Coordinates of C-alpha atoms in Angstrom, one line a residue:
M956 CA -88.6 -25.6 -17.5
T957 CA -87.0 -25.3 -21.0
T958 CA -85.5 -22.5 -20.8
R959 CA -84.1 -23.2 -18.4
R960 CA -82.3 -26.3 -19.2
H961 CA -81.3 -24.6 -22.5
I962 CA -78.8 -22.1 -20.1
L963 CA -78.2 -24.7 -17.9
T964 CA -76.7 -26.9 -21.2
G965 CA -75.7 -24.3 -22.2
A966 CA -73.1 -22.9 -19.2
A967 CA -71.4 -26.9 -19.2
A968 CA -71.4 -27.0 -22.4
T969 CA -69.3 -23.2 -22.3
G970 CA -67.4 -24.4 -18.6
A971 CA -66.3 -27.5 -20.7
A972 CA -64.8 -25.9 -23.1
A973 CA -63.2 -24.1 -20.8
L974 CA -61.2 -27.1 -19.2
A975 CA -60.4 -28.5 -22.3
A976 CA -58.4 -25.3 -23.9
P977 CA -55.3 -24.6 -21.7
A978 CA -54.5 -21.6 -20.6
V979 CA -51.2 -20.5 -22.2
S980 CA -48.7 -19.3 -20.1
R981 CA -45.6 -17.9 -21.6
A982 CA -42.5 -18.1 -18.1
Q983 CA -41.5 -13.8 -17.7
A984 CA -37.1 -14.9 -18.5
P985 CA -35.0 -13.9 -15.0
I986 CA -34.0 -10.0 -14.2
K987 CA -30.4 -10.3 -14.7
W988 CA -27.1 -8.3 -13.4
R989 CA -23.5 -8.9 -12.9
L990 CA -22.0 -8.3 -10.3
Q991 CA -17.5 -7.6 -9.5
T992 CA -16.4 -7.8 -6.5
Y993 CA -13.6 -6.2 -5.9
A994 CA -11.6 -9.6 -4.2
G995 CA -11.0 -12.6 -5.6
P996 CA -12.3 -16.0 -5.8
A997 CA -10.9 -17.3 -2.4
L998 CA -12.0 -14.1 -0.5
A999 CA -15.1 -13.7 -2.4
E1000 CA -16.2 -17.9 -1.0
H1001 CA -16.9 -15.4 1.6
V1002 CA -16.8 -11.6 1.2
I1003 CA -20.1 -12.0 -0.7
K1004 CA -20.8 -14.9 -2.7
P1005 CA -23.2 -16.7 0.6
A1006 CA -25.0 -13.6 -0.4
V1007 CA -26.2 -13.8 -4.2
D1008 CA -26.1 -17.8 -3.8
S1009 CA -29.3 -17.3 -1.3
F1010 CA -30.6 -14.1 -3.7
N1011 CA -30.4 -16.8 -6.3
R1012 CA -32.7 -19.3 -4.0
I1013 CA -35.0 -16.9 -3.1
A1014 CA -35.4 -14.9 -6.2
A1015 CA -36.4 -17.9 -7.5
G1016 CA -36.2 -17.1 -11.2
Q1017 CA -37.4 -13.5 -10.9
M1018 CA -33.9 -12.3 -10.5
E1019 CA -30.4 -14.0 -11.4
I1020 CA -27.8 -11.7 -10.1
E1021 CA -23.6 -13.1 -12.3
L1022 CA -20.7 -13.0 -9.6
Y1023 CA -18.1 -11.8 -10.9
Y1024 CA -14.2 -11.9 -9.5
A1025 CA -12.0 -9.3 -9.1
D1026 CA -10.5 -8.0 -12.2
Q1027 CA -12.4 -10.3 -13.8
L1028 CA -14.6 -8.1 -16.6
V1029 CA -13.2 -4.4 -16.3
P1030 CA -10.0 -3.9 -13.4
T1031 CA -10.9 -3.1 -10.2
G1032 CA -9.9 0.5 -11.0
E1033 CA -12.5 0.7 -13.8
L1034 CA -15.0 -0.6 -11.8
F1035 CA -17.1 2.8 -11.5
R1036 CA -17.9 4.2 -14.9
A1037 CA -18.0 0.2 -16.3
M1038 CA -21.3 1.1 -14.0
Q1039 CA -22.1 3.9 -14.6
N1040 CA -22.3 3.1 -18.2
G1041 CA -24.1 0.0 -17.1
T1042 CA -21.3 -2.5 -19.0
I1043 CA -22.0 -4.0 -15.4
D1044 CA -25.1 -3.2 -13.1
A1045 CA -23.7 -3.7 -9.6
V1046 CA -20.6 -3.6 -7.9
Q1047 CA -19.0 -4.4 -4.2
S1048 CA -16.0 -2.2 -3.9
D1049 CA -14.9 0.3 -1.7
D1050 CA -14.7 3.8 -3.2
D1051 CA -11.5 4.6 -3.7
S1052 CA -10.5 1.7 -5.1
M1053 CA -13.0 2.3 -8.0
A1054 CA -11.8 5.5 -8.7
S1055 CA -15.6 7.3 -8.2
P1056 CA -15.3 10.6 -8.7
T1057 CA -17.2 11.5 -5.4
A1058 CA -16.0 13.8 -3.1
V1059 CA -16.7 10.9 -1.1
R1060 CA -13.9 8.3 -2.5
V1061 CA -10.8 9.6 -0.1
F1062 CA -13.1 8.1 3.3
G1063 CA -13.3 4.3 0.9
G1064 CA -11.3 1.8 2.7
Y1065 CA -8.9 2.1 5.1
F1066 CA -9.3 6.3 6.5
P1067 CA -6.5 6.7 8.8
F1068 CA -7.9 5.9 13.1
A1069 CA -11.4 6.6 12.2
L1070 CA -13.0 3.6 13.3
R1071 CA -11.4 1.4 16.0
Y1072 CA -13.4 -2.0 15.7
S1073 CA -16.2 -3.2 12.6
L1074 CA -19.3 -2.4 14.8
D1075 CA -18.5 1.5 14.1
V1076 CA -18.9 1.4 10.5
P1077 CA -22.3 0.6 10.5
V1078 CA -23.1 3.0 13.3
L1079 CA -21.9 6.1 10.9
F1080 CA -24.0 5.4 8.5
N1081 CA -27.1 4.4 10.0
Q1082 CA -26.9 6.1 12.9
Y1083 CA -24.2 9.3 12.3
G1084 CA -25.7 10.4 8.5
L1085 CA -23.1 8.6 6.3
G1086 CA -25.0 6.8 4.7
K1087 CA -27.6 9.9 4.1
I1088 CA -24.5 11.7 2.6
W1089 CA -22.9 8.7 0.6
E1090 CA -26.0 8.6 -1.0
E1091 CA -26.9 12.0 -2.1
Q1092 CA -23.8 11.6 -3.4
Y1093 CA -24.0 8.5 -5.5
K1094 CA -27.4 10.0 -7.4
E1095 CA -25.7 13.5 -8.3
V1096 CA -23.5 10.3 -11.0
G1097 CA -26.1 7.9 -11.9
V1098 CA -25.0 5.5 -9.4
Q1099 CA -27.4 3.8 -6.9
W1100 CA -25.8 3.8 -2.9
I1101 CA -27.0 0.0 -1.7
S1102 CA -25.2 -0.6 1.9
A1103 CA -22.5 0.0 3.5
G1104 CA -20.6 -2.2 5.2
S1105 CA -17.3 -3.0 7.5
W1106 CA -14.6 -5.7 6.8
D1107 CA -11.3 -6.5 8.3
P1108 CA -8.7 -3.9 10.4
C1109 CA -5.6 -2.9 8.8
H1110 CA -2.5 -4.9 8.8
F1111 CA 1.0 -4.3 7.1
A1112 CA 2.2 -8.2 6.5
T1113 CA 6.2 -8.4 5.6
K1114 CA 8.6 -9.8 4.5
D1115 CA 10.5 -7.9 7.1
P1116 CA 9.9 -7.6 11.2
I1117 CA 8.1 -4.3 12.0
N1118 CA 9.5 -3.0 15.2
S1119 CA 9.8 0.5 15.1
L1120 CA 8.3 3.4 12.1
A1121 CA 12.0 3.0 11.1
D1122 CA 11.9 -0.1 9.8
L1123 CA 8.7 1.7 7.8
Q1124 CA 11.4 3.7 5.6
G1125 CA 12.0 2.7 1.6
K1126 CA 9.7 -0.2 1.9
R1127 CA 7.4 -1.1 -1.1
V1128 CA 3.9 -1.7 -0.3
F1129 CA 0.3 -2.6 -1.8
T1130 CA -2.7 -0.3 0.0
F1131 CA -4.8 2.0 -0.8
P1132 CA -4.5 4.7 -2.5
T1133 CA -5.9 6.7 0.5
A1134 CA -4.3 5.2 3.2
G1135 CA -0.5 5.1 0.9
R1136 CA -1.1 8.9 1.0
F1137 CA -0.7 8.3 4.3
L1138 CA 1.6 5.8 5.2
S1139 CA 3.4 8.2 2.9
R1140 CA 4.7 10.6 5.0
F1141 CA 5.9 7.6 7.7
G1142 CA 8.5 6.6 4.8
V1143 CA 6.2 4.4 3.2
V1144 CA 6.8 3.5 -0.9
P1145 CA 2.5 3.1 -1.8
V1146 CA 2.8 0.5 -4.9
T1147 CA -0.4 -0.1 -7.1
L1148 CA -0.8 -3.5 -8.9
P1149 CA -3.7 -6.1 -9.5
W1150 CA -4.9 -7.8 -6.9
E1151 CA -3.8 -10.7 -8.7
D1152 CA -0.9 -10.9 -9.1
I1153 CA 0.4 -9.8 -5.2
E1154 CA 1.9 -12.9 -4.2
V1155 CA 4.0 -13.2 -6.4
A1156 CA 5.2 -9.5 -6.4
V1157 CA 6.2 -10.2 -2.7
Q1158 CA 7.8 -13.9 -3.1
T1159 CA 10.2 -12.0 -6.1
G1160 CA 11.4 -8.6 -4.6
E1161 CA 8.9 -6.4 -6.5
L1162 CA 7.3 -5.2 -3.6
D1163 CA 7.9 -5.4 0.7
G1164 CA 5.1 -6.0 2.1
I1165 CA 0.7 -5.2 2.4
A1166 CA -1.4 -3.3 4.6
W1167 CA -4.0 -4.0 2.8
S1168 CA -6.2 -7.1 4.8
G1169 CA -6.3 -8.1 8.3
I1170 CA -5.2 -11.6 9.0
T1171 CA -7.9 -13.3 8.0
E1172 CA -7.9 -12.1 4.8
D1173 CA -3.7 -12.7 4.9
Y1174 CA -4.6 -16.6 5.4
T1175 CA -7.6 -17.3 2.8
V1176 CA -6.1 -15.3 0.1
G1177 CA -2.3 -17.1 0.7
W1178 CA -0.3 -13.5 1.7
A1179 CA 0.2 -15.6 4.7
D1180 CA 2.3 -18.0 2.5
V1181 CA 4.4 -15.5 1.1
T1182 CA 5.2 -12.6 4.1
D1183 CA 7.3 -13.5 7.9
Y1184 CA 5.4 -11.1 9.4
F1185 CA 2.2 -9.2 10.8
L1186 CA 2.7 -5.9 12.6
T1187 CA -0.3 -5.5 15.5
N1188 CA -0.2 -2.0 15.3
N1189 CA -3.4 -1.0 13.3
I1190 CA -4.4 2.2 11.4
S1191 CA -7.3 1.5 10.5
G1192 CA -10.0 -1.0 13.0
A1193 CA -11.8 -2.0 10.3
W1194 CA -12.1 -1.1 6.2
I1195 CA -15.1 0.9 4.8
G1196 CA -17.1 -0.7 1.3
H1197 CA -20.1 -0.8 0.3
F1198 CA -23.1 -2.7 -2.9
F1199 CA -23.7 -0.4 -5.7
A1200 CA -25.6 -0.2 -8.3
N1201 CA -26.1 1.2 -11.9
Q1202 CA -28.7 3.8 -11.9
A1203 CA -31.3 3.1 -14.1
R1204 CA -30.8 -0.6 -13.8
W1205 CA -31.7 -0.1 -9.8
D1206 CA -34.6 1.5 -11.0
E1207 CA -36.2 -1.4 -13.1
L1208 CA -36.5 -3.5 -10.5
P1209 CA -40.2 -4.0 -8.8
D1210 CA -40.3 -3.1 -4.5
N1211 CA -39.7 -6.7 -3.0
L1212 CA -37.1 -7.2 -5.3
K1213 CA -35.1 -4.1 -3.7
E1214 CA -36.1 -4.9 -0.5
L1215 CA -34.2 -8.4 -0.7
V1216 CA -31.3 -7.0 -3.0
R1217 CA -31.3 -4.9 0.7
V1218 CA -32.3 -8.0 2.6
C1219 CA -29.2 -10.3 0.9
F1220 CA -26.6 -7.4 1.6
D1221 CA -27.1 -7.1 5.1
A1222 CA -26.1 -10.6 5.0
S1223 CA -23.1 -10.4 3.9
H1224 CA -22.1 -7.4 5.7
Y1225 CA -23.2 -9.3 9.1
Y1226 CA -21.6 -12.8 7.8
R1227 CA -18.5 -10.4 7.3
Q1228 CA -18.5 -9.1 11.1
W1229 CA -18.4 -12.5 12.5
W1230 CA -16.3 -13.4 10.5
Y1231 CA -13.7 -11.5 10.5
W1232 CA -14.2 -10.9 14.5
G1233 CA -13.8 -14.5 14.8
G1234 CA -10.8 -14.8 12.5
E1235 CA -8.6 -12.3 13.6
A1236 CA -8.2 -13.5 16.7
E1237 CA -8.3 -17.8 15.8
L1238 CA -4.7 -16.8 14.1
R1239 CA -3.2 -14.5 15.6
V1240 CA -3.1 -16.6 18.7
R1241 CA -2.8 -19.6 16.8
G1242 CA -2.1 -19.6 13.4
D1243 CA 1.6 -20.9 12.4
K1244 CA 2.1 -18.7 8.9
M1245 CA 3.7 -15.5 10.5
K1246 CA 5.2 -14.2 13.7
L1247 CA 3.7 -11.4 15.5
T1248 CA 5.6 -8.4 15.8
A1249 CA 4.7 -4.4 17.6
I1250 CA 6.1 -1.3 17.5
P1251 CA 6.1 0.6 20.7
D1252 CA 2.9 2.2 21.9
A1253 CA 4.1 5.2 22.9
E1254 CA 6.4 5.5 19.2
W1255 CA 3.2 4.4 17.5
A1256 CA 1.4 7.1 18.9
Q1257 CA 3.2 10.2 16.5
V1258 CA 0.9 8.2 13.6
E1259 CA -2.3 8.4 15.7
E1260 CA -1.3 12.6 16.2
A1261 CA 0.0 12.7 12.3
A1262 CA -3.6 11.2 11.6
K1263 CA -5.8 14.8 12.7
G1264 CA -3.4 16.3 10.9
F1265 CA -4.4 14.8 8.1
W1266 CA -8.3 14.7 8.4
D1267 CA -8.2 18.6 8.9
E1268 CA -6.1 17.9 5.6
I1269 CA -9.3 16.2 4.5
A1270 CA -11.5 18.4 5.4
G1271 CA -10.3 21.5 3.9
Q1272 CA -10.8 19.7 0.6
G1273 CA -14.7 20.5 0.4
E1274 CA -17.6 21.4 2.2
V1275 CA -18.8 17.5 1.5
E1276 CA -15.8 16.2 2.8
T1277 CA -16.1 18.6 6.5
R1278 CA -19.3 17.1 6.7
V1279 CA -18.5 13.8 6.8
I1280 CA -14.8 14.4 9.2
E1281 CA -17.3 16.0 11.8
I1282 CA -19.2 13.3 12.2
I1283 CA -16.4 11.1 12.3
K1284 CA -14.8 13.5 15.0
D1285 CA -18.3 13.6 16.7
Y1286 CA -18.1 9.6 16.6
N1287 CA -15.0 9.2 17.8
A1288 CA -15.9 11.6 20.6
V1289 CA -19.0 10.5 22.0
M1290 CA -17.1 6.9 22.0
R1291 CA -14.1 8.1 23.8
D1292 CA -16.5 9.5 26.4
A1293 CA -18.5 6.3 27.0
G1294 CA -15.2 4.9 27.7
R1295 CA -15.4 0.8 28.3
P1296 CA -16.5 -0.9 25.9
Y1297 CA -16.0 1.3 23.2
R1298 CA -13.1 2.7 23.8
Y1299 CA -10.0 2.6 25.9
G1300 CA -6.3 2.9 26.4

């Protein structure tokens, strides 16, 4: 009994001591990423901010993504280098605008006539193998490619009406590097300026127009307020953009946060699918800021035909470019042979 009582008393004392001395826990500081987007504040409200806000809520203090807008930390043309060297941790952009040093740079943004609809982008990357190529290309330069998604189609918003190819001659247009390279064959003069300067450049006459987006973006960022006409012909049915991260910062993340990044960025891709698709139709029909114009189909066919030669020209640049062009050609052949609703007209 004495022994038993001694043991019980000792155990009770130990338990009481444990209760009396609270454990000291140290909250781990959250992982912080700085992500810069290609978009200005008004556009970022749709193309990235909802996903970042959602991520930060779900991460619940384990990680926080700080969002910066176009040119806020570094100029858009320096985004890749800044991410590669760790000045910023992640980027939302197309390959072309951020001056990617990879062979796939030329396909970023609007690659002429490769896409008709926004759904073409996720199918090409997830089912036809472009995602694997992009991941390989960026691994070689110390960057993690996370995912690709589609944005809006590429149309001209101009001060003067465009009703024929001749009307494009000499027009100074803000556009993407590869799109500008292609459009210069039809007399367009591509102009590169900081994104936030475009509206004023149109007002002052430095620019005659913009070939950067669809009509949803024109209204959202204010370009519809300074241009009078919207050309319904487009050179691409969707913009190809991506999320990237500095490789070392990505590798540091635990698996659950990597998965959360992917899921939230995929949600961003989905948001844009319906926001742009619905907006393009709604504003063409009910928008009151720009008059719609069109180049006749028979004449526009010259532009579509020229794109085939442009594709072959790009394929001749190297093995990676050839692989991508072959996939794009194969995909479009399947879509054409499938008929409605994939390709017709």
